[in-house]
XYZ file of N, CA and C in Angstrom:
657
model
N -18.730 6.633 14.380
C -17.652 7.215 13.741
C -17.703 6.703 12.418
N -17.822 5.662 11.630
C -17.862 5.040 10.429
C -19.086 5.669 9.766
N -20.162 5.420 10.667
C -21.482 5.989 9.979
C -21.131 7.700 9.970
N -20.652 8.493 10.659
C -20.371 9.995 10.298
C -19.386 10.198 8.955
N -18.559 8.995 8.996
C -17.523 9.358 7.824
C -18.299 8.959 6.731
N -19.091 8.102 6.603
C -19.775 7.595 5.539
C -21.157 8.658 4.995
N -21.732 9.436 6.037
C -22.358 10.764 5.898
C -21.654 11.918 5.174
N -20.684 12.008 5.803
C -19.851 13.093 5.245
C -19.434 13.129 3.744
N -18.766 11.620 3.600
C -18.475 11.309 2.033
C -19.588 11.637 1.248
N -20.814 11.188 1.741
C -21.888 11.321 0.905
C -22.278 12.869 0.652
N -22.014 13.615 1.618
C -22.332 15.053 1.584
C -21.453 15.677 0.737
N -20.151 15.441 0.744
C -19.220 15.766 0.041
C -19.277 15.644 -1.455
N -19.659 14.064 -1.965
C -19.958 13.950 -3.264
C -21.171 14.890 -3.857
N -22.301 15.220 -3.259
C -23.220 15.999 -3.689
C -22.679 17.381 -3.642
N -21.831 17.603 -2.832
C -21.166 19.150 -2.996
C -20.639 19.245 -4.202
N -19.527 18.524 -4.491
C -19.037 18.450 -5.694
C -19.686 18.423 -6.812
N -21.043 17.631 -7.132
C -21.622 17.465 -8.298
C -22.502 19.083 -8.462
N -22.843 19.604 -7.157
C -23.850 20.837 -7.496
C -23.395 21.992 -7.016
N -22.102 22.166 -6.480
C -21.378 23.463 -6.185
C -20.497 24.098 -6.780
N -20.922 25.476 -6.820
C -20.458 26.327 -7.890
C -18.759 26.449 -7.631
N -18.204 25.681 -6.423
C -16.669 25.799 -5.957
C -16.268 24.645 -7.085
N -15.137 24.971 -7.220
C -14.393 23.802 -8.199
C -14.167 22.608 -7.281
N -14.786 21.385 -8.168
C -15.030 20.103 -7.605
C -13.402 19.760 -7.296
N -12.415 20.148 -7.908
C -10.875 19.821 -7.394
C -10.538 20.543 -5.950
N -11.290 21.508 -6.227
C -11.002 22.365 -4.937
C -11.361 21.630 -3.823
N -12.559 21.344 -3.775
C -13.177 20.548 -2.599
C -12.348 19.299 -2.353
N -12.014 18.233 -3.249
C -11.548 16.993 -2.840
C -9.589 17.674 -2.463
N -9.318 18.620 -3.217
C -7.968 19.149 -2.368
C -7.984 19.509 -1.242
N -9.142 20.254 -0.546
C -9.093 20.477 0.664
C -9.446 19.287 1.599
N -9.857 18.544 1.177
C -10.331 17.161 2.254
C -8.980 16.385 2.316
N -8.080 16.398 1.110
C -6.720 15.582 0.951
C -5.837 16.395 2.338
N -6.033 17.664 2.396
C -5.693 18.560 2.937
C -5.681 18.294 4.516
N -7.120 17.972 4.801
C -7.609 17.863 6.215
C -7.268 16.435 6.621
N -7.163 15.435 5.605
C -6.589 14.119 6.303
C -5.322 14.286 6.536
N -4.320 15.308 5.854
C -2.985 15.393 6.156
C -2.698 15.751 7.573
N -3.520 16.770 7.775
C -3.589 17.265 9.265
C -3.744 16.367 10.335
N -5.149 15.514 10.133
C -5.318 14.507 10.875
C -4.000 13.356 11.203
N -3.558 13.135 9.817
C -2.560 12.048 10.137
C -1.315 12.597 10.671
N -1.007 14.316 10.427
C 0.123 14.675 11.140
C -0.010 14.308 12.746
N -1.273 14.289 13.222
C -1.483 14.581 14.619
C -1.658 12.987 15.019
N -2.077 11.906 14.311
C -2.068 10.860 14.553
C -1.939 9.700 13.580
N -0.485 9.343 13.622
C -0.173 8.622 11.820
C -1.077 7.532 11.652
N -1.437 6.849 12.904
C -2.250 5.426 13.251
C -3.690 5.913 12.896
N -4.132 6.846 12.348
C -5.736 7.409 12.527
C -6.291 6.650 11.307
N -6.868 5.586 11.567
C -7.130 4.674 10.160
C -8.164 5.092 9.624
N -9.241 6.179 10.175
C -10.307 6.751 9.616
C -9.841 7.656 8.597
N -8.759 8.626 9.301
C -8.109 9.476 8.197
C -7.341 8.952 7.170
N -6.949 7.574 7.176
C -6.370 6.966 6.013
C -7.757 6.969 5.103
N -8.572 5.961 5.368
C -9.442 5.855 4.574
C -10.135 6.900 4.132
N -10.388 7.844 4.800
C -10.940 9.202 4.111
C -10.164 9.933 2.873
N -8.654 9.695 3.059
C -7.666 10.224 2.141
C -8.170 9.325 0.893
N -8.014 8.060 1.255
C -7.990 7.192 -0.115
C -9.462 7.567 -1.011
N -10.564 8.038 -0.094
C -11.812 8.523 -0.628
C -12.010 9.786 -1.481
N -10.949 10.667 -0.811
C -10.786 12.021 -1.424
C -9.735 11.799 -2.588
N -8.874 10.903 -2.457
C -8.054 11.019 -3.625
C -8.656 10.671 -4.986
N -9.213 9.373 -4.917
C -10.072 8.897 -6.194
C -11.539 9.509 -6.444
N -11.889 10.354 -5.411
C -12.921 11.214 -5.737
C -12.508 12.307 -6.506
N -11.340 12.980 -6.239
C -10.809 14.223 -7.061
C -10.448 13.678 -8.266
N -10.077 12.390 -8.541
C -9.506 11.984 -10.152
C -10.741 11.714 -10.757
N -12.091 11.660 -10.213
C -13.215 11.320 -11.054
C -14.357 12.251 -11.147
N -14.194 13.089 -10.115
C -15.431 14.214 -10.492
C -15.132 15.375 -11.485
N -15.930 15.865 -12.081
C -15.548 17.179 -12.894
C -15.021 16.513 -14.267
N -15.162 15.116 -14.345
C -14.574 14.789 -15.606
C -15.337 13.571 -16.719
N -15.921 14.224 -17.476
C -16.984 13.591 -18.304
C -16.413 12.502 -19.195
N -15.075 12.451 -19.550
C -14.585 11.479 -20.600
C -14.029 10.449 -19.778
N -14.335 10.030 -18.694
C -14.425 8.893 -18.338
C -13.250 8.098 -17.779
N -12.615 7.172 -18.078
C -11.396 6.372 -17.482
C -10.401 6.869 -17.790
N -10.033 7.170 -19.150
C -8.816 7.665 -19.609
C -8.452 9.039 -19.220
N -9.463 9.983 -18.746
C -8.806 11.078 -17.972
C -8.630 10.786 -16.669
N -9.333 9.834 -16.191
C -9.298 9.436 -14.632
C -7.714 8.862 -14.360
N -7.425 8.126 -15.345
C -6.163 7.419 -15.235
C -4.972 8.368 -15.511
N -5.145 9.122 -16.235
C -3.849 9.957 -16.351
C -3.845 10.828 -15.089
N -5.093 11.518 -14.646
C -4.925 12.216 -13.714
C -3.968 11.760 -12.220
N -5.010 10.054 -12.277
C -4.313 9.476 -11.153
C -2.620 9.308 -11.209
N -2.196 9.172 -12.528
C -0.870 8.857 -12.568
C 0.086 10.159 -12.371
N -0.687 11.130 -12.489
C -0.260 12.764 -12.247
C -0.102 12.636 -10.736
N -0.877 12.243 -10.023
C -1.132 12.612 -8.537
C 0.156 11.530 -7.905
N 0.145 10.437 -8.346
C 0.818 9.128 -7.849
C 2.154 9.473 -7.409
N 3.194 9.628 -7.723
C 4.484 10.337 -7.507
C 4.477 11.011 -6.052
N 3.342 12.020 -5.809
C 3.497 12.849 -4.796
C 2.886 12.049 -3.779
N 1.772 11.273 -4.166
C 1.016 10.641 -2.865
C 2.143 9.238 -2.299
N 2.585 8.654 -3.347
C 3.365 7.559 -2.705
C 4.602 8.218 -2.036
N 5.188 9.375 -2.785
C 6.413 9.677 -1.726
C 5.791 9.800 -0.322
N 4.679 10.662 -0.406
C 4.264 10.877 0.969
C 3.808 10.083 1.698
N 3.292 8.955 1.410
C 2.916 7.556 2.571
C 4.146 7.090 2.755
N 5.368 7.131 2.008
C 6.640 6.479 2.376
C 7.134 7.054 3.462
N 6.929 8.140 3.407
C 7.417 9.328 4.687
C 6.640 9.002 5.910
N 5.154 8.679 5.775
C 4.781 8.303 7.248
C 4.669 6.851 7.419
N 5.435 6.271 6.699
C 5.304 4.551 6.823
C 7.083 4.543 7.879
N 7.823 5.787 7.168
C 9.443 5.786 7.822
C 8.719 6.114 9.303
N 7.881 6.635 9.448
C 7.840 7.474 11.083
C 7.354 6.447 11.821
N 6.478 5.473 11.591
C 6.014 4.501 11.915
C 5.803 3.065 11.227
N 6.918 2.388 11.474
C 6.878 1.211 10.513
C 5.939 0.330 11.268
N 5.170 0.360 12.395
C 4.351 -0.740 13.000
C 2.836 -0.417 12.561
N 3.164 0.835 11.616
C 1.641 1.178 11.370
C 0.804 0.403 10.383
N -0.155 -0.565 10.568
C -0.654 -1.133 9.479
C -1.447 -0.383 8.170
N -1.997 0.621 9.064
C -2.967 1.511 8.129
C -2.291 2.217 6.868
N -1.011 2.910 7.288
C -0.309 3.522 6.235
C 0.508 2.541 5.149
N 0.626 1.067 5.544
C 1.487 0.390 5.105
C 0.009 -0.546 3.993
N -0.908 -0.622 4.540
C -2.214 -1.037 3.622
C -2.479 0.121 2.580
N -2.383 1.044 2.960
C -2.796 2.256 1.827
C -1.861 2.228 1.031
N -0.415 2.074 0.866
C 0.658 1.874 0.139
C 0.547 0.853 -1.107
N 0.255 -0.464 -0.277
C 0.051 -1.682 -1.020
C -1.237 -1.534 -1.712
N -2.458 -0.761 -1.332
C -3.687 -0.752 -2.096
C -3.563 -0.073 -3.672
N -2.829 1.455 -3.487
C -2.320 2.439 -4.500
C -1.471 1.615 -5.475
N -0.341 0.945 -4.832
C 0.244 0.133 -5.970
C -0.118 -0.931 -6.693
N -1.122 -1.846 -6.241
C -1.590 -2.818 -6.314
C -2.696 -2.458 -7.663
N -3.186 -1.481 -7.119
C -4.562 -0.833 -8.329
C -4.005 -0.436 -9.515
N -2.685 -0.016 -9.714
C -2.011 0.468 -10.783
C -1.867 -1.120 -11.770
N -1.828 -2.021 -11.267
C -1.868 -3.230 -11.692
C -3.001 -3.887 -12.733
N -4.140 -3.045 -12.273
C -5.312 -3.604 -12.998
C -5.392 -3.078 -14.382
N -6.237 -3.831 -15.256
C -5.830 -3.480 -16.615
C -6.462 -1.847 -17.119
N -5.602 -1.262 -17.718
C -5.959 0.207 -17.816
C -6.078 0.475 -19.407
N -6.876 1.707 -19.485
C -7.479 1.760 -21.085
C -5.866 1.960 -21.647
N -6.375 1.895 -23.280
C -4.771 1.990 -24.337
C -4.500 3.436 -23.884
N -3.158 3.410 -23.826
C -2.188 4.685 -23.390
C -1.339 4.773 -24.782
N -0.975 5.973 -25.104
C 0.194 6.388 -25.875
C 1.365 5.939 -25.607
N 1.869 6.234 -24.192
C 3.203 5.858 -23.576
C 3.025 4.317 -22.931
N 3.905 3.608 -22.591
C 3.921 2.569 -21.715
C 3.736 2.841 -20.524
N 2.801 1.846 -19.764
C 2.533 2.256 -18.569
C 3.760 2.132 -17.333
N 3.681 2.804 -16.332
C 4.550 2.891 -15.517
C 4.622 1.756 -14.601
N 5.795 1.135 -14.463
C 5.551 -0.083 -13.435
C 5.848 0.575 -12.177
N 4.989 0.996 -11.421
C 5.126 1.401 -10.328
C 5.601 0.763 -8.808
N 5.120 -0.577 -9.453
C 5.785 -1.425 -7.887
C 7.252 -1.845 -7.867
N 7.681 -1.623 -9.266
C 9.118 -1.749 -9.473
C 9.838 -0.483 -8.999
N 9.027 0.526 -9.222
C 9.986 1.910 -8.605
C 9.705 1.879 -7.262
N 8.541 1.673 -6.742
C 8.528 1.930 -5.235
C 8.773 0.820 -4.330
N 9.110 -0.358 -4.567
C 9.095 -1.800 -3.767
C 10.567 -1.940 -3.365
N 11.542 -1.073 -4.009
C 12.836 -0.891 -3.162
C 13.042 0.054 -2.439
N 12.164 1.261 -2.600
C 11.917 2.070 -1.608
C 11.291 1.882 -0.261
N 10.243 0.771 -0.322
C 9.897 0.113 1.122
C 10.711 -0.594 1.561
N 11.593 -1.315 0.828
C 12.809 -2.141 1.051
C 13.511 -1.141 2.031
N 13.840 0.047 1.511
C 14.987 0.508 2.235
C 14.619 1.199 3.376
N 13.166 1.308 3.760
C 12.552 1.958 4.596
C 12.823 0.955 5.976
N 12.530 -0.352 5.469
C 12.549 -1.419 6.453
C 13.961 -1.662 6.823
N 15.049 -1.611 5.927
C 16.699 -1.748 6.347
C 16.994 -0.557 7.203
N 16.525 0.364 6.848
C 16.676 1.903 8.011
C 16.593 1.303 9.058
N 15.281 0.941 9.200
C 14.447 0.941 10.443
C 15.241 -0.192 11.379
N 15.781 -1.126 10.849
C 16.246 -2.515 11.060
C 17.818 -1.892 11.406
N 18.312 -1.225 10.919
C 19.662 -0.937 11.430
C 19.951 0.184 12.490
N 18.844 0.930 12.587
C 18.845 2.132 13.589
C 18.562 1.340 14.724
N 17.525 0.171 14.737
C 17.046 -0.378 15.888
C 18.516 -1.269 16.575
N 19.050 -2.004 15.668
C 20.336 -2.335 16.157
C 21.341 -1.617 16.544
N 21.603 -0.260 15.811
C 22.638 0.297 16.830
C 22.112 0.875 17.827
N 20.939 1.179 18.121
C 20.483 1.442 19.590
C 20.611 0.214 20.579
N 20.630 -0.753 19.970
C 20.824 -1.830 21.187
C 22.230 -2.193 20.865
N 23.220 -1.436 20.095
C 24.568 -1.842 20.315
C 24.855 -2.930 19.505
N 24.375 -3.604 18.284
C 24.558 -4.485 17.758
C 25.032 -4.387 16.722
N 25.428 -5.354 15.669
C 25.579 -5.171 14.156
C 24.050 -5.443 13.242
N 23.948 -4.228 12.496
C 22.683 -4.801 11.604
C 22.542 -5.981 11.251
N 21.273 -6.400 11.104
C 21.146 -7.923 10.395
C 20.763 -7.804 8.917
N 21.465 -8.700 8.297
C 21.393 -8.793 6.887
C 20.632 -10.301 6.200
N 20.069 -10.749 7.289
C 19.605 -12.210 7.351
C 18.438 -12.275 8.057
N 17.406 -12.819 7.416
C 16.061 -12.769 7.770
C 15.900 -13.586 8.512
N 16.497 -14.593 9.159
C 16.665 -15.528 10.222
C 16.867 -14.920 11.224
N 17.675 -13.909 11.509
C 18.134 -13.125 12.624
C 17.053 -12.509 13.406
N 17.030 -12.507 14.632
C 15.787 -11.972 15.529
C 15.917 -10.179 15.673
N 15.889 -9.755 14.711
C 16.137 -8.087 14.777
C 14.415 -7.813 14.950
N 14.491 -7.055 15.320
C 13.432 -6.003 15.496
C 12.641 -5.290 14.513
N 12.312 -6.489 13.366
C 11.598 -6.326 12.256
C 10.179 -5.772 12.681
N 9.736 -5.130 11.318
C 8.416 -4.488 11.502
C 7.114 -5.298 10.959
N 6.638 -6.077 11.230
C 5.207 -7.096 10.608
C 4.544 -6.257 9.665
N 4.222 -4.991 9.926
C 3.571 -4.239 8.809
C 4.046 -4.076 7.747
N 5.212 -3.634 7.774
C 6.388 -3.332 6.385
C 6.571 -4.522 5.766
N 7.087 -5.710 6.487
C 7.074 -6.790 6.119
C 5.994 -7.758 5.350
N 4.763 -7.348 5.739
C 3.498 -7.917 5.517
C 3.200 -6.648 3.643
N 3.727 -5.999 3.953
C 3.667 -5.146 2.647
C 4.438 -5.458 1.681
N 5.695 -5.771 1.982
C 6.738 -6.189 1.081
C 6.162 -7.656 0.389
N 5.722 -8.244 1.097
C 5.271 -9.831 0.571
C 4.328 -9.472 -0.265
N 3.240 -8.913 -0.047
C 2.324 -8.592 -0.798
C 2.445 -8.061 -2.485
N 3.554 -7.144 -2.063
C 4.053 -6.427 -3.509
C 4.792 -7.747 -4.052
N 5.601 -8.305 -3.453
C 6.473 -9.391 -4.267
C 5.815 -10.294 -4.863
N 4.425 -10.687 -4.024
C 3.627 -11.532 -4.556
C 2.757 -11.207 -5.786
N 2.633 -9.938 -5.897
C 2.004 -9.194 -6.995
C 2.906 -9.357 -8.113
N 3.854 -9.005 -8.246
C 4.938 -9.140 -9.233
C 5.219 -10.660 -9.614
N 5.082 -11.513 -8.893
C 5.282 -13.031 -8.883
C 6.280 -13.461 -8.652
N 7.440 -12.419 -7.766
C 8.576 -13.253 -7.252
C 8.243 -14.046 -6.008
N 7.823 -15.372 -6.309
C 7.513 -16.263 -5.334
C 8.810 -16.482 -4.271
N 9.825 -16.428 -4.717
C 10.907 -16.686 -3.970
C 11.087 -15.682 -2.592
N 10.973 -14.265 -3.192
C 11.134 -13.335 -1.868
C 9.911 -13.358 -1.205
N 8.897 -13.652 -1.883
C 7.657 -13.714 -1.140
C 7.906 -14.620 0.037
N 8.146 -15.969 -0.211
C 8.225 -16.938 0.596
C 9.303 -16.807 1.990
N 10.227 -15.906 1.395
C 11.141 -15.549 2.515
C 11.024 -14.583 3.650
N 9.667 -14.032 2.748
C 9.220 -12.941 3.893
C 7.859 -13.339 4.769
N 7.281 -14.413 4.061
C 6.278 -14.995 4.702
C 6.732 -15.846 5.804
N 7.938 -16.712 5.601
C 8.608 -17.213 6.575
C 9.301 -16.378 7.846
N 9.421 -15.178 7.443
C 10.161 -14.162 8.573
C 8.864 -13.780 9.575
N 7.329 -13.750 8.729
C 6.328 -13.454 9.535
C 6.110 -14.452 10.445
N 5.975 -15.534 9.831
C 5.644 -16.668 10.894
C 6.574 -16.753 12.393
N 7.324 -16.040 12.456
C 8.282 -15.758 13.571
C 7.932 -14.639 14.216
N 7.669 -13.463 13.406
C 7.930 -12.270 14.344
C 6.401 -11.752 14.489
N 5.552 -12.477 13.599
C 4.035 -12.106 14.011
C 3.465 -13.477 14.345
N 3.555 -13.900 15.739
C 3.001 -15.083 16.293
C 1.653 -15.333 16.011
N 0.855 -14.138 16.635
C -0.583 -14.319 16.707
C -1.128 -14.429 15.466
N -0.853 -14.236 13.962
C -1.341 -14.414 13.152
C -0.651 -15.627 12.508
N -0.026 -16.523 13.252
C 0.668 -17.273 12.431
C -0.130 -18.623 11.983
N -1.440 -19.010 11.883
C -2.137 -19.823 11.174
C -2.225 -18.939 9.953
N -2.539 -17.736 9.902
C -2.643 -16.781 8.600
C -1.468 -16.807 7.707
N -0.531 -16.520 8.282
C 0.602 -16.865 7.653
C 1.203 -18.284 6.809
N 0.687 -19.415 7.965
C 1.051 -20.631 7.252
C 0.229 -21.032 5.918
N -0.908 -20.105 6.240
C -2.153 -20.315 5.031
C -1.371 -19.733 3.385
N -0.898 -18.449 3.841
C -0.041 -17.614 3.059
C 1.144 -18.746 2.438
N 1.694 -19.130 3.155
C 3.222 -19.921 2.619
C 2.705 -21.211 2.062
N 1.390 -21.734 2.116
C 0.913 -22.890 1.435
C 0.533 -22.634 0.027
N 0.030 -21.415 0.100
C -0.341 -20.909 -1.404
C 0.646 -20.386 -2.226
N 1.816 -19.905 -1.434
C 2.910 -19.716 -2.306
C 3.869 -20.563 -2.557
N 3.619 -21.723 -1.852
C 4.643 -23.073 -2.027
C 4.057 -23.651 -3.367
N 2.443 -23.490 -3.253
C 1.754 -24.317 -4.757
C 2.011 -23.654 -5.746
N 2.118 -22.201 -5.811
C 2.322 -21.303 -6.653
C 3.945 -21.580 -7.628
N 4.761 -21.806 -6.127
C 6.037 -22.041 -6.889
C 6.256 -23.318 -7.643
N 5.732 -24.376 -7.105
C 5.662 -25.414 -7.714
C 4.767 -25.531 -8.899
N 4.089 -24.900 -9.353
C 3.640 -24.739 -10.626
C 4.296 -23.993 -11.510
N 5.026 -22.988 -11.103
C 6.430 -22.136 -11.939
C 7.270 -23.060 -12.259
N 7.595 -24.037 -11.312
C 8.415 -25.190 -11.547
C 8.387 -25.938 -12.819
N 6.699 -26.777 -12.469
C 6.471 -27.384 -13.445
C 6.173 -26.786 -14.988
N 5.987 -25.595 -15.082
C 6.042 -24.792 -16.339
C 7.226 -24.854 -17.111
N 8.215 -24.531 -16.003
C 9.704 -24.577 -16.681
C 10.091 -25.746 -17.295
N 9.736 -26.873 -16.780
C 9.779 -28.191 -17.007
C 9.503 -28.631 -18.222
N 8.282 -27.914 -18.608
C 7.458 -28.371 -19.792
C 8.149 -27.676 -21.188
């Protein structure tokens, strides 16, 4: 299946370069196709992978003046795309595919960008609270179903979703909020015991970063 997907992507790239059909129409059609696949199965990881490919190819093909145009077009598409992904995460908070896609889109915007006339949008600051809200809504709904008060404490044994919590961890770490990231990694050590060694490793990394920050503040 992976080989078939790679062959299709290669064929699409060739078509967008040589076809008389608008390149943007080709990639818009591919995005619609992935949306239909995701609607059928939100955990279709191949569909999410192909959506990433189509989204990025659609911002690069047909533009000769390179990075500036590509960055501008991606910034235009991002709000709609991020809102769409958030909706899919809310449908299944345990889905790693949608959560990883969301994090990758946001972290990508932290990469050095070409010089712009206007200040760059802080996408993580905008969308991190919205992902937090999805998590809280899920926990509240789960608590209501169980007939208990919703948890506001990460030490409580509520039915937290590791996929969303790990996404939040990555975003808090990306913006340098080590304290919040450590709270989440400690949560993951409890709710995701299968990957406990990995979360222990992440906690060690965060602790070292926290200690460096404290040393810098003291200097």
